[in-house]
Short mmCIF file of C-alpha atoms in Angstrom, two decimals:
data_model
loop_
_atom_site.label_atom_id
_atom_site.label_comp_id
_atom_site.label_asym_id
_atom_site.label_seq_id
_atom_site.Cartn_x
_atom_site.Cartn_y
_atom_site.Cartn_z
CA MET A 1 -47.77 27.04 36.98
CA ALA A 2 -44.21 26.78 39.42
CA ARG A 3 -43.19 30.23 41.04
CA GLN A 4 -40.08 30.24 38.77
CA GLU A 5 -42.36 29.84 35.93
CA ARG A 6 -44.59 32.57 36.83
CA ALA A 7 -41.65 34.90 37.56
CA VAL A 8 -39.79 34.30 34.28
CA ARG A 9 -43.37 35.28 32.22
CA THR A 10 -43.93 38.21 34.56
CA ARG A 11 -40.30 39.51 33.42
CA ARG A 12 -40.69 38.73 29.76
CA ALA A 13 -44.33 40.81 29.67
CA VAL A 14 -42.87 43.70 31.89
CA LEU A 15 -39.80 43.76 28.84
CA GLU A 16 -42.06 43.41 25.90
CA ALA A 17 -44.37 46.16 27.60
CA ALA A 18 -41.38 48.43 28.20
CA ALA A 19 -40.61 47.35 24.71
CA ALA A 20 -43.43 48.68 23.29
CA VAL A 21 -43.60 52.26 25.05
CA PHE A 22 -39.63 52.67 23.50
CA ALA A 23 -40.31 51.58 20.38
CA GLU A 24 -43.58 53.91 20.39
CA HIS A 25 -42.23 57.36 22.64
CA GLY A 26 -37.94 56.79 22.77
CA TYR A 27 -36.25 56.60 25.73
CA THR A 28 -36.88 60.16 26.98
CA ALA A 29 -40.41 60.79 26.71
CA ALA A 30 -41.46 57.25 28.68
CA THR A 31 -42.13 56.54 31.91
CA VAL A 32 -42.49 53.58 34.07
CA ALA A 33 -45.83 54.39 34.57
CA ASP A 34 -46.50 54.19 30.86
CA ILE A 35 -44.77 50.39 30.57
CA LEU A 36 -47.03 49.63 33.77
CA ARG A 37 -50.29 50.44 32.04
CA THR A 38 -48.74 48.43 28.86
CA ALA A 39 -47.79 45.47 31.18
CA GLY A 40 -50.70 44.93 32.97
CA VAL A 41 -48.62 43.79 35.96
CA THR A 42 -48.19 45.65 39.98
CA LYS A 43 -45.57 48.06 40.48
CA GLY A 44 -44.08 45.41 43.25
CA ALA A 45 -44.03 42.85 40.11
CA LEU A 46 -41.86 45.33 38.04
CA TYR A 47 -39.61 46.56 40.42
CA PHE A 48 -38.89 42.94 41.84
CA HIS A 49 -36.85 42.49 37.81
CA PHE A 50 -36.13 46.41 37.06
CA ASP A 51 -35.27 48.81 39.40
CA SER A 52 -35.82 51.96 37.09
CA LYS A 53 -36.58 53.39 33.31
CA GLU A 54 -32.53 52.78 32.51
CA SER A 55 -32.58 48.79 33.98
CA LEU A 56 -35.75 48.22 31.35
CA ALA A 57 -33.35 49.64 28.64
CA ARG A 58 -30.86 47.45 29.49
CA GLY A 59 -33.04 44.63 29.68
CA VAL A 60 -34.57 45.16 26.29
CA LEU A 61 -31.12 45.61 24.85
CA GLU A 62 -29.96 42.40 26.48
CA VAL A 63 -32.25 40.41 24.93
CA GLN A 64 -32.06 41.24 20.96
CA THR A 65 -29.83 38.07 19.85
CA ASP A 66 -31.51 35.63 21.41
CA GLN A 67 -33.33 34.60 18.31
CA VAL A 68 -31.85 30.94 17.71
CA LEU A 69 -31.98 29.86 13.62
CA PRO A 70 -31.24 26.89 11.96
CA PRO A 71 -27.48 25.79 11.26
CA ARG A 72 -26.62 26.15 7.60
CA ASP A 73 -23.66 23.99 5.20
CA ILE A 74 -23.00 27.66 4.19
CA LYS A 75 -22.44 30.13 7.10
CA LEU A 76 -22.73 33.06 4.90
CA GLN A 77 -26.21 31.57 4.81
CA GLU A 78 -26.58 31.71 8.23
CA VAL A 79 -25.81 35.78 8.02
CA VAL A 80 -28.27 36.24 5.52
CA ASP A 81 -30.52 34.53 7.38
CA LEU A 82 -30.11 36.84 10.53
CA ALA A 83 -30.45 39.90 8.76
CA MET A 84 -33.64 38.68 7.02
CA THR A 85 -35.62 37.29 9.81
CA VAL A 86 -34.53 40.61 11.60
CA ALA A 87 -36.14 42.41 8.97
CA HIS A 88 -38.58 40.21 8.81
CA ARG A 89 -39.88 40.30 12.81
CA LEU A 90 -38.95 43.99 13.35
CA ARG A 91 -42.65 44.95 11.60
CA ASP A 92 -44.40 42.41 14.41
CA ASP A 93 -41.76 42.58 17.55
CA PRO A 94 -41.68 45.87 19.63
CA LEU A 95 -38.68 44.49 21.21
CA LEU A 96 -36.36 44.64 17.92
CA ARG A 97 -37.71 48.02 16.80
CA ALA A 98 -37.56 49.35 20.45
CA GLY A 99 -33.25 48.33 20.35
CA ALA A 100 -33.25 49.97 17.18
CA ARG A 101 -34.48 53.01 18.59
CA LEU A 102 -32.76 52.75 21.70
CA SER A 103 -29.13 52.34 19.96
CA ALA A 104 -29.81 55.23 17.86
CA ASP A 105 -30.70 57.48 20.73
CA PRO A 106 -27.64 60.09 21.46
CA ALA A 107 -28.37 61.01 24.48
CA GLY A 108 -30.09 57.80 26.16
CA ARG A 109 -27.60 55.43 25.17
CA ARG A 110 -25.05 57.07 27.23
CA GLN A 111 -26.87 55.49 29.93
CA TYR A 112 -28.16 52.11 29.21
CA GLY A 113 -25.60 51.07 25.74
CA SER A 114 -26.39 49.97 22.73
CA ALA A 115 -27.34 46.54 20.86
CA TRP A 116 -25.03 46.84 17.87
CA PRO A 117 -21.66 45.63 19.69
CA LEU A 118 -24.02 42.67 20.22
CA TRP A 119 -25.08 42.62 16.64
CA VAL A 120 -21.13 43.34 15.84
CA GLU A 121 -19.94 40.43 18.21
CA VAL A 122 -22.45 37.33 16.65
CA LEU A 123 -22.01 38.35 13.27
CA SER A 124 -17.97 38.25 13.47
CA GLY A 125 -18.13 34.98 14.77
CA VAL A 126 -20.01 33.73 11.71
CA LEU A 127 -18.36 36.10 9.05
CA GLY A 128 -15.12 34.62 11.22
CA GLU A 129 -16.46 30.98 10.80
CA ALA A 130 -16.90 31.68 6.88
CA HIS A 131 -14.25 33.32 6.44
CA ARG A 132 -11.70 29.88 8.19
CA ARG A 133 -14.04 28.19 5.50
CA GLY A 134 -12.81 29.82 2.79
CA GLU A 135 -16.24 31.04 1.74
CA THR A 136 -14.91 34.55 2.12
CA LEU A 137 -12.69 36.49 -0.60
CA ALA A 138 -9.37 36.82 -0.27
CA HIS A 139 -9.60 40.74 1.33
CA VAL A 140 -12.64 40.24 4.03
CA ILE A 141 -12.08 41.28 7.37
CA PRO A 142 -14.69 39.49 9.38
CA ALA A 143 -14.62 42.03 12.34
CA GLU A 144 -14.90 45.18 9.54
CA VAL A 145 -17.75 43.30 7.17
CA ALA A 146 -19.86 42.85 10.70
CA GLU A 147 -19.69 46.66 11.50
CA LEU A 148 -20.56 47.22 7.93
CA LEU A 149 -23.52 44.94 7.63
CA VAL A 150 -24.88 45.74 11.54
CA SER A 151 -24.63 49.55 10.59
CA SER A 152 -26.19 49.62 6.91
CA PHE A 153 -29.01 47.16 7.91
CA ASN A 154 -29.63 49.92 10.91
CA GLY A 155 -29.57 52.68 8.30
CA VAL A 156 -31.66 50.94 6.03
CA GLN A 157 -34.11 49.62 8.20
CA LEU A 158 -34.41 53.11 9.43
CA TYR A 159 -34.94 54.39 6.58
CA SER A 160 -37.99 51.99 5.37
CA GLN A 161 -39.12 52.93 9.31
CA LEU A 162 -39.82 56.38 8.55
CA GLU A 163 -40.30 56.77 4.94
CA ASN A 164 -43.26 53.85 5.17
CA GLY A 165 -43.67 52.35 8.47
CA LEU A 166 -41.51 49.33 7.28
CA SER A 167 -43.85 48.04 4.80
CA ASP A 168 -41.14 47.00 2.42
CA VAL A 169 -38.22 46.48 5.04
CA GLU A 170 -37.58 43.07 4.21
CA HIS A 171 -37.05 44.28 0.00
CA ARG A 172 -34.46 47.05 1.48
CA VAL A 173 -32.66 44.62 3.08
CA SER A 174 -32.63 42.09 0.54
CA VAL A 175 -31.36 45.08 -1.75
CA LEU A 176 -28.46 45.77 0.44
CA LEU A 177 -27.74 42.14 1.06
CA LYS A 178 -27.56 41.52 -2.62
CA HIS A 179 -25.01 44.87 -3.28
CA LEU A 180 -23.11 44.04 -0.85
CA LEU A 181 -22.59 40.12 -0.77
CA PRO A 182 -20.60 39.97 -4.35
CA SER A 183 -17.73 41.88 -2.23
CA ILE A 184 -17.91 39.43 0.89
CA ALA A 185 -18.51 36.12 -0.68
CA SER A 186 -16.20 33.82 -3.15
CA PRO A 187 -18.41 33.45 -6.27
CA ALA A 188 -19.22 29.48 -6.02
CA VAL A 189 -20.99 30.15 -2.18
CA LEU A 190 -22.53 33.38 -3.79
CA MET A 191 -24.61 32.04 -6.20
CA ARG A 192 -25.88 29.43 -3.73
CA LEU A 193 -26.72 32.20 -1.40
CA ASP A 194 -30.96 32.52 -0.94
CA VAL A 195 -31.17 36.22 -0.37
CA ALA A 196 -35.05 36.18 -1.99
CA GLU A 197 -37.24 39.02 0.09
CA ASP A 198 -39.48 36.28 1.69
CA ARG A 199 -36.23 34.67 3.14
CA GLY A 200 -37.00 35.73 6.66
CA ALA A 201 -40.38 34.57 6.96
CA ARG A 202 -39.49 30.82 5.44
CA VAL A 203 -36.87 30.87 7.58
CA LEU A 204 -39.08 31.95 11.20
CA ALA A 205 -41.89 29.18 9.55
CA GLU A 206 -38.63 26.63 9.58
CA VAL A 207 -37.80 27.48 13.54
CA THR A 208 -41.63 27.08 14.38
CA GLN A 209 -42.32 23.87 12.75
CA SER A 210 -39.25 22.20 14.56
CA GLU A 211 -39.97 24.03 18.02
CA ALA A 212 -43.96 22.36 17.38
CA GLN A 213 -42.15 19.15 16.64
CA GLY A 214 -39.75 19.02 20.10
CA GLN A 215 -36.53 19.76 17.81
CA VAL A 216 -34.61 22.51 19.68
CA PRO A 217 -32.18 23.94 16.69
CA VAL A 218 -28.94 24.07 17.49
CA SER A 219 -27.09 28.25 18.01
CA ALA A 220 -25.72 29.32 14.98
CA MET B 1 -21.92 95.93 2.74
CA ALA B 2 -25.21 96.32 0.38
CA ARG B 3 -28.46 95.33 2.13
CA GLN B 4 -29.21 93.01 0.54
CA GLU B 5 -25.86 91.16 1.54
CA ARG B 6 -26.22 91.66 5.43
CA ALA B 7 -29.57 89.35 4.89
CA VAL B 8 -27.91 86.95 3.39
CA ARG B 9 -25.20 87.10 6.18
CA THR B 10 -27.96 86.98 9.12
CA ARG B 11 -30.10 84.33 7.03
CA ARG B 12 -27.19 82.11 7.08
CA ALA B 13 -25.64 83.13 10.89
CA VAL B 14 -29.28 82.03 11.87
CA LEU B 15 -29.03 79.02 10.13
CA GLU B 16 -25.84 77.79 11.36
CA ALA B 17 -26.69 78.52 15.05
CA ALA B 18 -30.00 76.94 14.17
CA ALA B 19 -28.07 73.70 12.77
CA ALA B 20 -25.59 73.86 15.99
CA VAL B 21 -28.40 73.51 18.31
CA PHE B 22 -30.14 70.97 16.37
CA ALA B 23 -27.08 68.92 16.17
CA GLU B 24 -26.59 69.22 19.61
CA HIS B 25 -29.84 68.71 21.43
CA GLY B 26 -32.26 67.44 18.71
CA TYR B 27 -35.25 69.39 17.59
CA THR B 28 -37.26 69.10 20.36
CA ALA B 29 -35.05 69.75 23.32
CA ALA B 30 -34.21 72.45 20.93
CA THR B 31 -35.26 76.09 21.33
CA VAL B 32 -35.34 79.58 19.59
CA ALA B 33 -34.07 80.96 22.45
CA ASP B 34 -31.05 78.55 22.65
CA ILE B 35 -30.77 79.26 18.68
CA LEU B 36 -31.16 83.50 19.17
CA ARG B 37 -28.14 83.21 21.54
CA THR B 38 -25.69 81.07 19.60
CA ALA B 39 -26.98 83.14 16.52
CA GLY B 40 -25.86 86.89 18.37
CA VAL B 41 -28.76 88.07 15.99
CA THR B 42 -31.59 90.54 17.12
CA LYS B 43 -35.05 88.35 17.80
CA GLY B 44 -36.51 90.64 15.16
CA ALA B 45 -33.75 89.56 12.51
CA LEU B 46 -34.29 85.91 13.31
CA TYR B 47 -37.96 85.90 12.62
CA PHE B 48 -37.41 88.19 9.61
CA HIS B 49 -36.03 85.05 8.04
CA PHE B 50 -37.77 82.23 10.21
CA ASP B 51 -41.22 82.33 12.03
CA SER B 52 -40.61 79.35 13.89
CA LYS B 53 -38.36 76.61 15.12
CA GLU B 54 -40.02 74.71 12.19
CA SER B 55 -39.19 77.00 9.68
CA LEU B 56 -35.92 77.06 11.29
CA ALA B 57 -35.50 73.34 10.37
CA ARG B 58 -37.01 73.27 6.94
CA GLY B 59 -34.32 75.75 5.95
CA VAL B 60 -31.55 73.91 7.68
CA LEU B 61 -32.89 71.02 5.61
CA GLU B 62 -32.96 72.81 2.28
CA VAL B 63 -29.32 73.90 2.23
CA GLN B 64 -27.71 70.41 2.65
CA THR B 65 -27.34 69.68 -1.06
CA ASP B 66 -25.72 72.83 -1.57
CA GLN B 67 -22.16 71.76 -1.83
CA VAL B 68 -21.27 72.12 -5.57
CA LEU B 69 -18.56 69.74 -6.72
CA PRO B 70 -16.75 69.49 -10.08
CA PRO B 71 -17.73 67.57 -12.71
CA ARG B 72 -15.74 64.37 -13.38
CA ASP B 73 -15.45 62.20 -16.72
CA ILE B 74 -16.68 58.87 -14.97
CA LYS B 75 -19.91 59.95 -13.27
CA LEU B 76 -19.84 57.50 -10.49
CA GLN B 77 -17.08 59.13 -9.49
CA GLU B 78 -19.19 62.07 -8.88
CA VAL B 79 -21.16 59.57 -6.62
CA VAL B 80 -18.25 58.89 -4.77
CA ASP B 81 -16.73 62.49 -4.47
CA LEU B 82 -20.17 63.44 -2.86
CA ALA B 83 -20.56 60.51 -0.42
CA MET B 84 -16.84 61.09 0.67
CA THR B 85 -17.03 65.05 0.37
CA VAL B 86 -20.24 64.79 2.97
CA ALA B 87 -18.78 62.38 5.63
CA HIS B 88 -15.32 64.49 5.50
CA ARG B 89 -17.87 67.71 5.94
CA LEU B 90 -20.25 65.95 9.03
CA ARG B 91 -17.18 66.20 11.42
CA ASP B 92 -17.13 70.00 10.91
CA ASP B 93 -20.38 71.73 9.52
CA PRO B 94 -23.02 71.42 12.14
CA LEU B 95 -25.50 72.16 9.16
CA LEU B 96 -24.95 68.12 7.68
CA ARG B 97 -24.87 67.00 11.20
CA ALA B 98 -28.28 68.66 12.30
CA GLY B 99 -29.65 67.35 8.88
CA ALA B 100 -28.80 63.94 9.40
CA ARG B 101 -30.51 64.22 13.22
CA LEU B 102 -33.27 65.79 12.15
CA SER B 103 -33.88 63.35 9.00
CA ALA B 104 -33.73 60.71 11.59
CA ASP B 105 -36.34 62.10 14.18
CA PRO B 106 -39.31 60.31 13.65
CA ALA B 107 -41.56 63.01 15.67
CA GLY B 108 -39.42 65.55 14.33
CA ARG B 109 -39.90 64.88 10.68
CA ARG B 110 -43.40 64.87 10.95
CA GLN B 111 -43.30 68.69 11.11
CA TYR B 112 -40.40 69.78 8.97
CA GLY B 113 -39.98 66.70 6.88
CA SER B 114 -36.78 65.02 5.80
CA ALA B 115 -33.68 65.51 3.80
CA TRP B 116 -33.22 62.25 2.33
CA PRO B 117 -35.47 62.86 -0.29
CA LEU B 118 -33.17 65.85 -1.61
CA TRP B 119 -30.12 63.29 -1.63
CA VAL B 120 -32.17 60.45 -3.53
CA GLU B 121 -33.13 63.14 -6.02
CA VAL B 122 -29.26 64.29 -6.80
CA LEU B 123 -28.57 60.76 -6.54
CA SER B 124 -30.58 59.17 -8.57
CA GLY B 125 -29.75 62.03 -11.68
CA VAL B 126 -26.15 61.36 -11.13
CA LEU B 127 -26.51 57.29 -11.27
CA GLY B 128 -29.44 57.83 -14.54
CA GLU B 129 -26.59 59.72 -16.14
CA ALA B 130 -23.64 56.88 -14.98
CA HIS B 131 -26.27 54.24 -16.13
CA ARG B 132 -26.84 55.93 -19.52
CA ARG B 133 -23.32 55.92 -20.45
CA GLY B 134 -22.83 52.72 -19.72
CA GLU B 135 -20.56 52.91 -16.56
CA THR B 136 -22.99 50.71 -14.75
CA LEU B 137 -23.64 47.13 -14.53
CA ALA B 138 -26.58 45.77 -16.49
CA HIS B 139 -28.99 45.23 -13.39
CA VAL B 140 -28.35 48.51 -12.07
CA ILE B 141 -31.60 50.38 -11.50
CA PRO B 142 -30.69 54.04 -10.67
CA ALA B 143 -33.17 55.05 -8.30
CA GLU B 144 -33.02 52.03 -6.16
CA VAL B 145 -28.94 52.32 -5.38
CA ALA B 146 -29.95 56.05 -4.72
CA GLU B 147 -31.87 55.16 -1.67
CA LEU B 148 -29.48 52.21 -0.97
CA LEU B 149 -26.94 54.32 -0.86
CA VAL B 150 -28.09 57.29 1.38
CA SER B 151 -29.86 54.91 3.40
CA SER B 152 -26.48 52.92 4.41
CA PHE B 153 -24.49 56.14 4.27
CA ASN B 154 -26.88 57.08 6.80
CA GLY B 155 -26.47 54.00 8.94
CA VAL B 156 -22.44 53.95 8.42
CA GLN B 157 -22.27 58.03 9.81
CA LEU B 158 -25.14 57.61 12.48
CA TYR B 159 -22.59 54.21 13.71
CA SER B 160 -19.37 56.66 13.69
CA GLN B 161 -21.17 59.14 15.36
CA LEU B 162 -22.71 56.81 18.37
CA GLU B 163 -19.40 55.06 18.66
CA ASN B 164 -16.90 57.41 18.70
CA GLY B 165 -17.84 60.81 17.55
CA LEU B 166 -17.56 60.77 13.83
CA SER B 167 -13.77 59.76 14.23
CA ASP B 168 -13.64 57.16 11.46
CA VAL B 169 -16.80 58.15 9.35
CA GLU B 170 -14.30 58.82 6.16
CA HIS B 171 -13.17 55.10 6.68
CA ARG B 172 -16.50 53.65 7.27
CA VAL B 173 -18.08 54.90 4.23
CA SER B 174 -14.81 53.95 2.24
CA VAL B 175 -15.59 50.90 3.57
CA LEU B 176 -19.19 50.96 2.54
CA LEU B 177 -18.79 52.27 -0.95
CA LYS B 178 -15.76 49.62 -2.21
CA HIS B 179 -18.29 46.85 -0.63
CA LEU B 180 -20.99 48.50 -2.78
CA LEU B 181 -19.41 50.12 -5.78
CA PRO B 182 -18.41 46.46 -7.43
CA SER B 183 -21.68 45.20 -7.59
CA ILE B 184 -22.69 48.89 -9.41
CA ALA B 185 -19.76 49.46 -11.58
CA SER B 186 -18.44 47.70 -14.20
CA PRO B 187 -15.36 46.58 -14.37
CA ALA B 188 -13.69 48.58 -16.19
CA VAL B 189 -15.23 52.25 -14.41
CA LEU B 190 -14.46 50.36 -11.03
CA MET B 191 -10.85 50.07 -11.51
CA ARG B 192 -10.64 53.95 -12.10
CA LEU B 193 -12.84 55.22 -9.31
CA ASP B 194 -11.17 56.53 -6.66
CA VAL B 195 -12.28 55.79 -3.63
CA ALA B 196 -9.83 56.52 -1.02
CA GLU B 197 -10.51 57.73 2.56
CA ASP B 198 -8.38 61.17 2.22
CA ARG B 199 -10.66 61.59 -1.34
CA GLY B 200 -13.40 64.12 0.49
CA ALA B 201 -10.33 65.99 1.74
CA ARG B 202 -9.06 66.06 -1.59
CA VAL B 203 -11.73 67.22 -3.84
CA LEU B 204 -12.60 69.99 -1.03
CA ALA B 205 -9.53 71.27 -1.35
CA GLU B 206 -9.42 71.57 -5.28
CA VAL B 207 -13.05 73.04 -4.27
CA THR B 208 -11.26 75.88 -2.78
CA GLN B 209 -8.13 76.22 -4.92
CA SER B 210 -10.68 76.43 -8.11
CA GLU B 211 -12.89 79.56 -6.05
CA ALA B 212 -9.69 80.98 -4.81
CA GLN B 213 -9.12 81.05 -8.29
CA GLY B 214 -12.22 82.38 -9.12
CA GLN B 215 -13.22 79.87 -11.54
CA VAL B 216 -16.83 78.81 -10.76
CA PRO B 217 -17.21 74.48 -10.57
CA VAL B 218 -19.73 73.41 -13.03
CA SER B 219 -23.01 71.76 -11.10
CA ALA B 220 -22.54 68.16 -10.86
#
């Protein structure tokens, strides 16, 4: 394994360990010692990549929006795909769970920031394109809808997490989208959107398959 | 002042002090000593009403849904009024801010519970009545919409709180309702709903006025 590849893997292992610890204990209660133990790397290796608990939290937040999804003819389907794949991944991906918990921590986020502006930026881009293509209703303000989606999604996933450990998060996000989209999408677009509960799982299977075939999906 | 009235006032002062401390510091970091100092009552008076930090948190959660609002001809307007008055009160009422923070605390709520089930129960009742009166669209499931409203409202208020200290919470809740209600209310009801940003302030002014005139508003 080349030296650089090894460094990338170590950095990723440390980030995933940090995410697991932040997701479980929250930022304040988490310690670098916990993260070291979970990552199974040396102190030197960890500090080579991250010089503090704060920079570990920043590192976790930076990778929140890294998942690349297939482009769609309807841009609003990309918005749905993003929401449904994040909902699906939340259950098994400590990075996303940590991102949600860190972003909602009033004390901690004063130090390391929040993932919400990243999500708003990504969604504003796709919603803006949908708007230019005429997919949305006339009154829609892309940036406003982006913030509405990020904030309401976060409320719904938090509710699911605290009430039943995320067991119904995809159902709840699907219900949220089914109630929001009629005031966002034009009717002809609305009827073509796939907002089913298992949409996230299907899109991620598609991504895995095209990666296995050596195709690189184009970023949304 | 009669003995019982004094006890009621002391209990309220303690609850408000507990709420202020929980809202500011969170459950874990809050101490009974902080609450005592903020309330300005004796230790004996506090422990007469609440025997632990946990029971103080429970006390704060129990009073979340106490505000009585005027009944309306359209039951969905009562749903809007509830959301918009809570949004308005969040800024100045530590009890509601503490309720939101305590309910979203993964560690704490295992001890003292959450206000969400109370809100879901209140909203399910009003939405069920709206449904029986034919105010809602055919596909609407009142209990599902109640949970959607509680969870998405919570996400929106948290976003507003963390991004700008609740300065735009009424605007954001109004945007949420404007995007959700077209998939909940029948068109004829929808066009009659007042979902303006200042709705909460106006409804609360109405309540204050009728209380000053000695009228007791009927609970929704």
